[in-house]
Amino acid sequence: MTILHIMILIPFVFAIFVPLFYKYFNKRLHTGWFVILIPIIIFVYLLQLIPKIASGATIYETIPWIPSFGINLDMYVDGLSLIFGLLITGIGALVILYSIYYLSKEKEALHNFYVYLLLFMGAMLGLVFSDNILVLYVFWELTSISSFLLIAYWYEREKSRYGAQKSMLITIFGGLAMLSGFIMLSMITDTYSIREMFAMSETIIAHDLFLPAMILILLGAFTKSAQFPFSIWLPDAMEAPTPISAYLHSATMVKAGIYLVARLTPIFGGTAEWFWIISTVGLITLLYGSFNAVKQIDLKGLLAYSTISQLGMIMSLLGIGSAALYFGYGNEAAMYAAAITAAIFHMINHSTFKGALFMVVGIVDHETGTRDIRRLGGLMTVMPITFTVALIGSFAMAGLPPFNGFLSKEMFFASVVKVMEMDAFNMETLGVLFPIIAWVASIFTFIYSMILVFKTFRGKYKPERLEKKAHEAPIGMLIAPIILASLVIVIFFFPNVIADLLLVPAVAAILPSLMEENVLEIHISAWHGFSAELYMTIGVVVIGTIMYLTLKKWTKVYRLYPQNLTINALYNNGLESSQRIAASITNKYMTGYTRDYLAYIFTFFVLLIGGTLIVSNSITIDLTNDAPVNIFEMAIILSMLVAAFTVLLAKSRLTAIISLGVLGYLVSLFFVIFRAPDLALTQLVVETVTTALFLLCFFHLPKFKEQTKKQKKGVPFKPLNLIISIAVGAVVTVFALSANGTQIFEPIASYYEDSYELAGAKNIVNAILVDFRGIDTMLEIFVLCIAALSVYTMIKLRLSRREK
Amino acid sequence: METIMSILVGVLFTIGTYLILTKSLIRIILGTSIISHGVHLLILTMGGLKSGGPPLLGIGTTTFTDALPQALILTAIVINFATTALFLVLSYRAYQELGTDNTAEMRGDENE
């Protein structure tokens, strides 16, 4: 166990003790105070790794888990995973602090909450530090499960359960696709280590499984990061408690997909497929999210769509940045590396301002009792601190100076402008769409950011519409958003601290081939200057302001879109109809009638045995070895046929039973002819007893009127049954004939003919039964005993239904 | 002879299958009985017919019919008897409890 492993496993171990703390200390001290120690410890540990990682070193530790399959807890720290680790623990600590004031220690099941939260935190840490893809997958699914538990934290609400189920179905679907992608990757490279795969990038790209593996893995990343069209789970996940929305659904879990894409860029990057899939999906998500966010009336719904949009932006930046690997070295590559820098930078910025905004919304909800934009307004003077934080967060989100969102948005614009000039992957023709989409999406981003802050805090204060009398939140609840909001400003003024310490090693991890050249640093520092992107931002602000002011006039646009064509409607209908179709298929063949199931069984018997006989060409009918037939035997056979048909056609059951008896006695006659005296004896006796039993049973049948009617009817004629039966008979006949015609080896009967020497018996059949193969006989006696006991029980034991 | 026996077995199977596919419990049991006769005859036929005397030492014959299939059939007859008896009693009890011998009417409720 190394310290790194301990740090990743602490949350899991501590989660076990949380219920104990809850049980014994919660009355005096909120359980969250114990839990908050964990992220702080890990955060401090990760902080002291920064100088080492910033100097270009990496840390690799492993402990065996399933060594014989090559699955070990390989933990790897480089710039990329370190940023994620810091975000997870840093924001984790702030969220726990916030939740201490947000969740009541008397009313809420806090032990559940913090166990799930710690489980999630540990899973997330394991995810970002794993080098082994299968271990990564394990942690990946753990985040899905803990997120499921957290969304449904208020499980008595139906909406929570719906949201939890939806997110579960979608993320697990993606997770499973990703697993198959990972397995393909490991089949190509024969390793589970991501670092070792970097070196084999060319082999992977040339392999046939490259495209399927890539698409499957991206499915995992896109579902987790709520990319279009898998984004529908995120707005419904807003039913979770607000600290969870802030933590999972804005800052950490939804970035797992981003992490995965960034992590695997050295493997897949530089190919046209990777570039196009990721940047187009990202841009579509960006536009879709920001466009839909404007029409939301729930503050958390607005933030959910804004998260989707921002994630799309980061994703598209990663896609654009992957072009750097196509160019390999030099200035061209460094230019696209700037997109990667922007992606990572914006991810950090987004975590800070989105975390703060969620907390603000939580405070508003907590203090006024509603999150509905139409009921809110005029809170500026009532809640000045909250308003300030909201203002900082919103302006950062809109990309205005002096907040960190401005920097990353500028870098984003710079990247989409640059990508127009790229002369690869058909960008000459389609490249111009990139900045247009980005710019339009940014306008919408500006609008919803303004809605968020001004519709909530400005305008008229309407106390009669609120459930509680609004007032400023307690200071404890404000600490976390204030810290995040001040980070938003600090990062704006000192971006290079973050750039040097965190971004450079992260970009080096994503684009290892550029590591040697020092061009990277220049680009991060160069954030000033009059350029196209600055004019784009000015355009966003101008047009955004105009559109915000004329909001009422053009929001009717949203009503034009048909409601039954939304992705949500498709998802709901798909789910419903899949259940309906499955049920109708099952009801169609699971009729509950024995006859139908028997018909299936016989049909399959005919198709399988008959089909095999035909396909394998093994129908051989050889009549040369047949024994001669005499008239006496023919007579018996004919009588048997007559008896059998009488059973079939008998109108009264008595006739059927007697004919069956006749059939049995004729069989025993056959045994006589074919020199089987013991068989003949047994058959005679058994047939007698069976017939007697039949008659006995028949005698006891209650005499219904209907029954007598049926007796006259005989066997009803059903053509399908007849066809099936004839087919069964034909298959058996052909099978018997073919088997007769082929003798592969001599029978072993001659051995038993020495039974007198071997067993002291002159009757060979009896010697076989009790001596050579005595176990058969013993078990057959068992069968008789069990049957006898069952018969006795069935007749004697009469529990009526009510007594049961 | 083997060919004719194979056809006979096929006919017995046909009749047995047809009876099993009907709705009446008693007929189903009749069907299984007929099929079991068919199976016994099939095993006997597969062992080869009339290749010698009965498998008893010391009655003067030097060649015997194959004793192994006979032993197998003997076991099968007894087991078949046991199951038939059980099924008969089961159907008798089913009558008593349910008042019908029609398998189509023997249905549980929707959720079973």
PDB file of C-alpha atoms in Angstrom, chain A residues 591-595 598-599 602 622-623 625-630 633-634 637 640-641 644-645 647-648 650-651 653 656-657 660 663-664 667 670-671 673-679 682-683 686-687 689-690 693-694 697 700-702 704 707 710 714-718 721-722 724-726 728-730 732-733 736-737 739-740 747-749 752-756 761-766 768-769 773 776 780 783-784 787 790-791 794-795 797-799 801, chain B residues 1-38 40-42 44-59 61-110:
ATOM      1  CA  THR A 591     -50.146 -18.582 -23.857  1.00  0.00           C
ATOM      2  CA  GLY A 592     -50.442 -20.617 -20.686  1.00  0.00           C
ATOM      3  CA  TYR A 593     -51.822 -23.588 -22.599  1.00  0.00           C
ATOM      4  CA  THR A 594     -49.861 -26.824 -22.172  1.00  0.00           C
ATOM      5  CA  ARG A 595     -50.791 -27.813 -25.673  1.00  0.00           C
ATOM      6  CA  LEU A 598     -45.839 -29.088 -26.298  1.00  0.00           C
ATOM      7  CA  ALA A 599     -46.387 -28.031 -29.880  1.00  0.00           C
ATOM      8  CA  PHE A 602     -42.331 -31.142 -30.808  1.00  0.00           C
ATOM      9  CA  ASP A 622     -30.192 -50.157 -45.748  1.00  0.00           C
ATOM     10  CA  LEU A 623     -32.600 -53.065 -45.925  1.00  0.00           C
ATOM     11  CA  ASN A 625     -29.494 -56.806 -42.960  1.00  0.00           C
ATOM     12  CA  ASP A 626     -33.188 -57.056 -42.141  1.00  0.00           C
ATOM     13  CA  ALA A 627     -34.407 -60.203 -40.466  1.00  0.00           C
ATOM     14  CA  PRO A 628     -37.078 -62.067 -42.429  1.00  0.00           C
ATOM     15  CA  VAL A 629     -40.742 -61.454 -41.611  1.00  0.00           C
ATOM     16  CA  ASN A 630     -43.320 -64.169 -41.145  1.00  0.00           C
ATOM     17  CA  GLU A 633     -45.377 -61.289 -36.867  1.00  0.00           C
ATOM     18  CA  MET A 634     -47.195 -59.382 -39.532  1.00  0.00           C
ATOM     19  CA  ILE A 637     -48.010 -55.748 -36.127  1.00  0.00           C
ATOM     20  CA  MET A 640     -50.995 -53.401 -32.841  1.00  0.00           C
ATOM     21  CA  LEU A 641     -51.735 -50.786 -35.466  1.00  0.00           C
ATOM     22  CA  ALA A 644     -53.232 -48.017 -31.458  1.00  0.00           C
ATOM     23  CA  PHE A 645     -55.681 -46.425 -33.868  1.00  0.00           C
ATOM     24  CA  VAL A 647     -56.980 -45.708 -28.756  1.00  0.00           C
ATOM     25  CA  LEU A 648     -56.761 -42.654 -30.943  1.00  0.00           C
ATOM     26  CA  ALA A 650     -62.144 -44.276 -29.502  1.00  0.00           C
ATOM     27  CA  LYS A 651     -65.308 -42.364 -28.700  1.00  0.00           C
ATOM     28  CA  ARG A 653     -62.664 -43.671 -22.806  1.00  0.00           C
ATOM     29  CA  ALA A 656     -59.398 -46.344 -25.343  1.00  0.00           C
ATOM     30  CA  ILE A 657     -58.185 -47.881 -22.117  1.00  0.00           C
ATOM     31  CA  LEU A 660     -54.258 -49.561 -24.710  1.00  0.00           C
ATOM     32  CA  LEU A 663     -51.530 -52.789 -27.267  1.00  0.00           C
ATOM     33  CA  GLY A 664     -49.511 -53.567 -24.144  1.00  0.00           C
ATOM     34  CA  VAL A 667     -46.010 -55.670 -27.067  1.00  0.00           C
ATOM     35  CA  PHE A 670     -43.473 -59.215 -29.373  1.00  0.00           C
ATOM     36  CA  PHE A 671     -41.068 -59.686 -26.529  1.00  0.00           C
ATOM     37  CA  ILE A 673     -41.165 -63.566 -30.335  1.00  0.00           C
ATOM     38  CA  PHE A 674     -37.973 -61.623 -30.014  1.00  0.00           C
ATOM     39  CA  ARG A 675     -36.700 -63.968 -27.343  1.00  0.00           C
ATOM     40  CA  ALA A 676     -37.007 -61.767 -24.318  1.00  0.00           C
ATOM     41  CA  PRO A 677     -38.800 -63.897 -21.704  1.00  0.00           C
ATOM     42  CA  ASP A 678     -38.120 -61.557 -18.751  1.00  0.00           C
ATOM     43  CA  LEU A 679     -39.427 -58.606 -20.671  1.00  0.00           C
ATOM     44  CA  THR A 682     -42.716 -57.894 -16.773  1.00  0.00           C
ATOM     45  CA  GLN A 683     -44.659 -56.276 -19.555  1.00  0.00           C
ATOM     46  CA  VAL A 686     -47.112 -54.079 -15.629  1.00  0.00           C
ATOM     47  CA  GLU A 687     -49.696 -53.730 -18.357  1.00  0.00           C
ATOM     48  CA  VAL A 689     -51.578 -53.222 -13.263  1.00  0.00           C
ATOM     49  CA  THR A 690     -51.524 -50.085 -15.406  1.00  0.00           C
ATOM     50  CA  LEU A 693     -55.046 -48.228 -12.495  1.00  0.00           C
ATOM     51  CA  PHE A 694     -56.521 -46.526 -15.517  1.00  0.00           C
ATOM     52  CA  CYS A 697     -58.965 -43.628 -12.007  1.00  0.00           C
ATOM     53  CA  HIS A 700     -63.448 -42.236  -9.641  1.00  0.00           C
ATOM     54  CA  LEU A 701     -64.043 -39.447 -12.089  1.00  0.00           C
ATOM     55  CA  PRO A 702     -66.931 -37.258 -11.035  1.00  0.00           C
ATOM     56  CA  PHE A 704     -70.453 -34.396 -15.008  1.00  0.00           C
ATOM     57  CA  GLN A 707     -68.218 -35.022 -19.353  1.00  0.00           C
ATOM     58  CA  LYS A 710     -67.441 -35.106 -24.349  1.00  0.00           C
ATOM     59  CA  GLY A 714     -64.054 -38.546 -29.217  1.00  0.00           C
ATOM     60  CA  VAL A 715     -60.768 -36.908 -30.036  1.00  0.00           C
ATOM     61  CA  PRO A 716     -61.277 -33.541 -31.700  1.00  0.00           C
ATOM     62  CA  PHE A 717     -59.611 -33.306 -35.083  1.00  0.00           C
ATOM     63  CA  LYS A 718     -56.955 -30.640 -35.388  1.00  0.00           C
ATOM     64  CA  ASN A 721     -51.712 -31.351 -34.406  1.00  0.00           C
ATOM     65  CA  LEU A 722     -51.899 -34.041 -37.037  1.00  0.00           C
ATOM     66  CA  ILE A 724     -46.906 -32.163 -36.024  1.00  0.00           C
ATOM     67  CA  SER A 725     -47.582 -35.754 -34.967  1.00  0.00           C
ATOM     68  CA  ILE A 726     -46.942 -37.175 -38.412  1.00  0.00           C
ATOM     69  CA  VAL A 728     -42.620 -36.534 -35.242  1.00  0.00           C
ATOM     70  CA  GLY A 729     -43.441 -40.089 -36.305  1.00  0.00           C
ATOM     71  CA  ALA A 730     -41.657 -39.646 -39.611  1.00  0.00           C
ATOM     72  CA  VAL A 732     -38.461 -41.144 -35.507  1.00  0.00           C
ATOM     73  CA  THR A 733     -38.886 -43.670 -38.315  1.00  0.00           C
ATOM     74  CA  ALA A 736     -34.480 -45.526 -36.555  1.00  0.00           C
ATOM     75  CA  LEU A 737     -33.897 -46.661 -40.121  1.00  0.00           C
ATOM     76  CA  ALA A 739     -29.425 -45.871 -37.168  1.00  0.00           C
ATOM     77  CA  ASN A 740     -30.174 -49.426 -38.194  1.00  0.00           C
ATOM     78  CA  PRO A 747     -21.992 -54.919 -29.856  1.00  0.00           C
ATOM     79  CA  ILE A 748     -20.414 -55.710 -26.520  1.00  0.00           C
ATOM     80  CA  ALA A 749     -23.004 -58.384 -25.786  1.00  0.00           C
ATOM     81  CA  TYR A 752     -22.131 -60.752 -20.930  1.00  0.00           C
ATOM     82  CA  GLU A 753     -22.490 -64.183 -22.452  1.00  0.00           C
ATOM     83  CA  ASP A 754     -19.830 -65.346 -19.998  1.00  0.00           C
ATOM     84  CA  SER A 755     -22.166 -64.453 -17.161  1.00  0.00           C
ATOM     85  CA  TYR A 756     -21.940 -67.889 -15.623  1.00  0.00           C
ATOM     86  CA  ALA A 761     -25.822 -66.624 -13.348  1.00  0.00           C
ATOM     87  CA  LYS A 762     -27.384 -68.448 -16.255  1.00  0.00           C
ATOM     88  CA  ASN A 763     -29.984 -65.776 -16.965  1.00  0.00           C
ATOM     89  CA  ILE A 764     -27.925 -63.116 -18.710  1.00  0.00           C
ATOM     90  CA  VAL A 765     -30.539 -60.351 -18.435  1.00  0.00           C
ATOM     91  CA  ASN A 766     -30.900 -60.883 -14.720  1.00  0.00           C
ATOM     92  CA  ILE A 768     -26.904 -57.612 -16.037  1.00  0.00           C
ATOM     93  CA  LEU A 769     -29.664 -56.168 -13.862  1.00  0.00           C
ATOM     94  CA  ARG A 773     -25.250 -52.960 -13.866  1.00  0.00           C
ATOM     95  CA  ASP A 776     -29.340 -48.932 -12.403  1.00  0.00           C
ATOM     96  CA  GLU A 780     -34.954 -47.821 -10.349  1.00  0.00           C
ATOM     97  CA  VAL A 783     -37.925 -44.389  -8.457  1.00  0.00           C
ATOM     98  CA  LEU A 784     -40.614 -46.877  -7.524  1.00  0.00           C
ATOM     99  CA  ALA A 787     -43.569 -42.781  -6.862  1.00  0.00           C
ATOM    100  CA  SER A 790     -45.890 -39.521  -3.790  1.00  0.00           C
ATOM    101  CA  VAL A 791     -49.055 -41.418  -4.596  1.00  0.00           C
ATOM    102  CA  MET A 794     -51.195 -37.060  -2.788  1.00  0.00           C
ATOM    103  CA  ILE A 795     -54.075 -39.153  -1.650  1.00  0.00           C
ATOM    104  CA  LEU A 797     -52.434 -35.069   2.362  1.00  0.00           C
ATOM    105  CA  ARG A 798     -55.333 -32.757   1.739  1.00  0.00           C
ATOM    106  CA  LEU A 799     -54.442 -29.213   2.593  1.00  0.00           C
ATOM    107  CA  ARG A 801     -56.140 -23.781  -0.370  1.00  0.00           C
TER     108      ARG A 801
ATOM    109  CA  MET B   1     -38.295 -56.887 -40.114  1.00  0.00           C
ATOM    110  CA  GLU B   2     -36.325 -53.946 -38.707  1.00  0.00           C
ATOM    111  CA  THR B   3     -37.793 -51.668 -41.385  1.00  0.00           C
ATOM    112  CA  ILE B   4     -41.323 -52.696 -40.552  1.00  0.00           C
ATOM    113  CA  MET B   5     -40.616 -52.296 -36.850  1.00  0.00           C
ATOM    114  CA  SER B   6     -39.221 -48.802 -37.478  1.00  0.00           C
ATOM    115  CA  ILE B   7     -42.393 -47.848 -39.288  1.00  0.00           C
ATOM    116  CA  LEU B   8     -44.500 -49.327 -36.470  1.00  0.00           C
ATOM    117  CA  VAL B   9     -42.528 -47.296 -33.948  1.00  0.00           C
ATOM    118  CA  GLY B  10     -43.089 -44.201 -36.089  1.00  0.00           C
ATOM    119  CA  VAL B  11     -46.833 -44.835 -36.163  1.00  0.00           C
ATOM    120  CA  LEU B  12     -46.914 -45.329 -32.398  1.00  0.00           C
ATOM    121  CA  PHE B  13     -45.061 -42.032 -31.967  1.00  0.00           C
ATOM    122  CA  THR B  14     -47.477 -40.272 -34.288  1.00  0.00           C
ATOM    123  CA  ILE B  15     -50.518 -41.510 -32.383  1.00  0.00           C
ATOM    124  CA  GLY B  16     -48.890 -40.800 -29.020  1.00  0.00           C
ATOM    125  CA  THR B  17     -47.940 -37.269 -30.059  1.00  0.00           C
ATOM    126  CA  TYR B  18     -51.403 -36.557 -31.352  1.00  0.00           C
ATOM    127  CA  LEU B  19     -52.928 -37.716 -28.081  1.00  0.00           C
ATOM    128  CA  ILE B  20     -50.488 -35.643 -26.050  1.00  0.00           C
ATOM    129  CA  LEU B  21     -51.490 -32.558 -28.001  1.00  0.00           C
ATOM    130  CA  THR B  22     -55.145 -32.938 -27.001  1.00  0.00           C
ATOM    131  CA  LYS B  23     -56.629 -31.198 -23.998  1.00  0.00           C
ATOM    132  CA  SER B  24     -57.905 -34.144 -21.999  1.00  0.00           C
ATOM    133  CA  LEU B  25     -55.630 -35.268 -19.182  1.00  0.00           C
ATOM    134  CA  ILE B  26     -56.476 -38.947 -19.566  1.00  0.00           C
ATOM    135  CA  ARG B  27     -55.716 -38.834 -23.264  1.00  0.00           C
ATOM    136  CA  ILE B  28     -52.382 -37.237 -22.548  1.00  0.00           C
ATOM    137  CA  ILE B  29     -51.517 -40.132 -20.274  1.00  0.00           C
ATOM    138  CA  LEU B  30     -52.719 -42.583 -22.913  1.00  0.00           C
ATOM    139  CA  GLY B  31     -50.429 -40.819 -25.357  1.00  0.00           C
ATOM    140  CA  THR B  32     -47.393 -41.093 -23.103  1.00  0.00           C
ATOM    141  CA  SER B  33     -48.119 -44.799 -22.616  1.00  0.00           C
ATOM    142  CA  ILE B  34     -48.218 -45.373 -26.354  1.00  0.00           C
ATOM    143  CA  ILE B  35     -45.007 -43.412 -26.852  1.00  0.00           C
ATOM    144  CA  SER B  36     -43.304 -45.466 -24.160  1.00  0.00           C
ATOM    145  CA  HIS B  37     -44.326 -48.656 -25.956  1.00  0.00           C
ATOM    146  CA  GLY B  38     -42.805 -47.161 -29.061  1.00  0.00           C
ATOM    147  CA  HIS B  40     -39.314 -49.909 -25.826  1.00  0.00           C
ATOM    148  CA  LEU B  41     -39.825 -51.446 -29.233  1.00  0.00           C
ATOM    149  CA  LEU B  42     -37.314 -48.988 -30.683  1.00  0.00           C
ATOM    150  CA  LEU B  44     -35.347 -53.668 -28.915  1.00  0.00           C
ATOM    151  CA  THR B  45     -35.149 -53.123 -32.659  1.00  0.00           C
ATOM    152  CA  MET B  46     -31.895 -51.213 -32.347  1.00  0.00           C
ATOM    153  CA  GLY B  47     -30.373 -54.203 -30.582  1.00  0.00           C
ATOM    154  CA  GLY B  48     -30.988 -56.344 -33.635  1.00  0.00           C
ATOM    155  CA  LEU B  49     -33.815 -58.829 -34.046  1.00  0.00           C
ATOM    156  CA  LYS B  50     -33.736 -62.617 -34.144  1.00  0.00           C
ATOM    157  CA  SER B  51     -30.006 -63.116 -34.212  1.00  0.00           C
ATOM    158  CA  GLY B  52     -30.097 -66.054 -31.833  1.00  0.00           C
ATOM    159  CA  GLY B  53     -31.833 -67.750 -28.934  1.00  0.00           C
ATOM    160  CA  PRO B  54     -33.074 -66.162 -25.709  1.00  0.00           C
ATOM    161  CA  PRO B  55     -30.289 -64.913 -23.423  1.00  0.00           C
ATOM    162  CA  LEU B  56     -30.418 -67.916 -21.110  1.00  0.00           C
ATOM    163  CA  LEU B  57     -27.368 -70.140 -20.638  1.00  0.00           C
ATOM    164  CA  GLY B  58     -27.777 -73.887 -20.577  1.00  0.00           C
ATOM    165  CA  ILE B  59     -30.770 -74.304 -22.831  1.00  0.00           C
ATOM    166  CA  THR B  61     -28.363 -72.611 -27.974  1.00  0.00           C
ATOM    167  CA  THR B  62     -24.954 -71.196 -28.794  1.00  0.00           C
ATOM    168  CA  THR B  63     -25.919 -67.773 -30.088  1.00  0.00           C
ATOM    169  CA  PHE B  64     -28.039 -65.381 -28.092  1.00  0.00           C
ATOM    170  CA  THR B  65     -29.960 -62.220 -28.775  1.00  0.00           C
ATOM    171  CA  ASP B  66     -28.370 -59.126 -27.305  1.00  0.00           C
ATOM    172  CA  ALA B  67     -29.129 -59.119 -23.575  1.00  0.00           C
ATOM    173  CA  LEU B  68     -28.158 -55.540 -22.893  1.00  0.00           C
ATOM    174  CA  PRO B  69     -31.135 -53.834 -24.608  1.00  0.00           C
ATOM    175  CA  GLN B  70     -33.407 -56.220 -22.792  1.00  0.00           C
ATOM    176  CA  ALA B  71     -31.987 -55.173 -19.458  1.00  0.00           C
ATOM    177  CA  LEU B  72     -32.361 -51.545 -20.436  1.00  0.00           C
ATOM    178  CA  ILE B  73     -35.969 -52.047 -21.503  1.00  0.00           C
ATOM    179  CA  LEU B  74     -36.757 -53.861 -18.279  1.00  0.00           C
ATOM    180  CA  THR B  75     -35.529 -50.877 -16.312  1.00  0.00           C
ATOM    181  CA  ALA B  76     -37.442 -48.525 -18.582  1.00  0.00           C
ATOM    182  CA  ILE B  77     -40.677 -50.473 -18.197  1.00  0.00           C
ATOM    183  CA  VAL B  78     -40.520 -50.275 -14.425  1.00  0.00           C
ATOM    184  CA  ILE B  79     -39.706 -46.559 -14.392  1.00  0.00           C
ATOM    185  CA  ASN B  80     -42.418 -45.891 -16.921  1.00  0.00           C
ATOM    186  CA  PHE B  81     -44.858 -47.794 -14.782  1.00  0.00           C
ATOM    187  CA  ALA B  82     -43.929 -45.715 -11.745  1.00  0.00           C
ATOM    188  CA  THR B  83     -44.390 -42.416 -13.547  1.00  0.00           C
ATOM    189  CA  THR B  84     -47.616 -43.512 -15.212  1.00  0.00           C
ATOM    190  CA  ALA B  85     -49.042 -44.507 -11.866  1.00  0.00           C
ATOM    191  CA  LEU B  86     -47.999 -41.188 -10.421  1.00  0.00           C
ATOM    192  CA  PHE B  87     -49.533 -39.238 -13.289  1.00  0.00           C
ATOM    193  CA  LEU B  88     -52.745 -41.175 -13.031  1.00  0.00           C
ATOM    194  CA  VAL B  89     -53.107 -40.406  -9.375  1.00  0.00           C
ATOM    195  CA  LEU B  90     -52.155 -36.820 -10.075  1.00  0.00           C
ATOM    196  CA  SER B  91     -54.853 -36.456 -12.699  1.00  0.00           C
ATOM    197  CA  TYR B  92     -57.343 -38.147 -10.377  1.00  0.00           C
ATOM    198  CA  ARG B  93     -56.508 -35.608  -7.685  1.00  0.00           C
ATOM    199  CA  ALA B  94     -56.642 -32.787 -10.202  1.00  0.00           C
ATOM    200  CA  TYR B  95     -60.149 -33.870 -11.041  1.00  0.00           C
ATOM    201  CA  GLN B  96     -61.141 -33.877  -7.435  1.00  0.00           C
ATOM    202  CA  GLU B  97     -59.673 -30.455  -6.716  1.00  0.00           C
ATOM    203  CA  LEU B  98     -60.408 -28.619  -9.928  1.00  0.00           C
ATOM    204  CA  GLY B  99     -63.415 -30.450 -11.258  1.00  0.00           C
ATOM    205  CA  THR B 100     -62.065 -30.602 -14.781  1.00  0.00           C
ATOM    206  CA  ASP B 101     -59.777 -32.755 -16.846  1.00  0.00           C
ATOM    207  CA  ASN B 102     -59.327 -30.155 -19.531  1.00  0.00           C
ATOM    208  CA  THR B 103     -55.788 -28.778 -19.428  1.00  0.00           C
ATOM    209  CA  ALA B 104     -56.936 -25.653 -21.235  1.00  0.00           C
ATOM    210  CA  GLU B 105     -59.071 -24.838 -18.215  1.00  0.00           C
ATOM    211  CA  MET B 106     -56.247 -25.438 -15.776  1.00  0.00           C
ATOM    212  CA  ARG B 107     -54.904 -21.919 -15.595  1.00  0.00           C
ATOM    213  CA  GLY B 108     -53.680 -19.940 -12.691  1.00  0.00           C
ATOM    214  CA  ASP B 109     -54.407 -16.287 -12.263  1.00  0.00           C
ATOM    215  CA  GLU B 110     -52.829 -13.582 -14.376  1.00  0.00           C
TER     216      GLU B 110
END
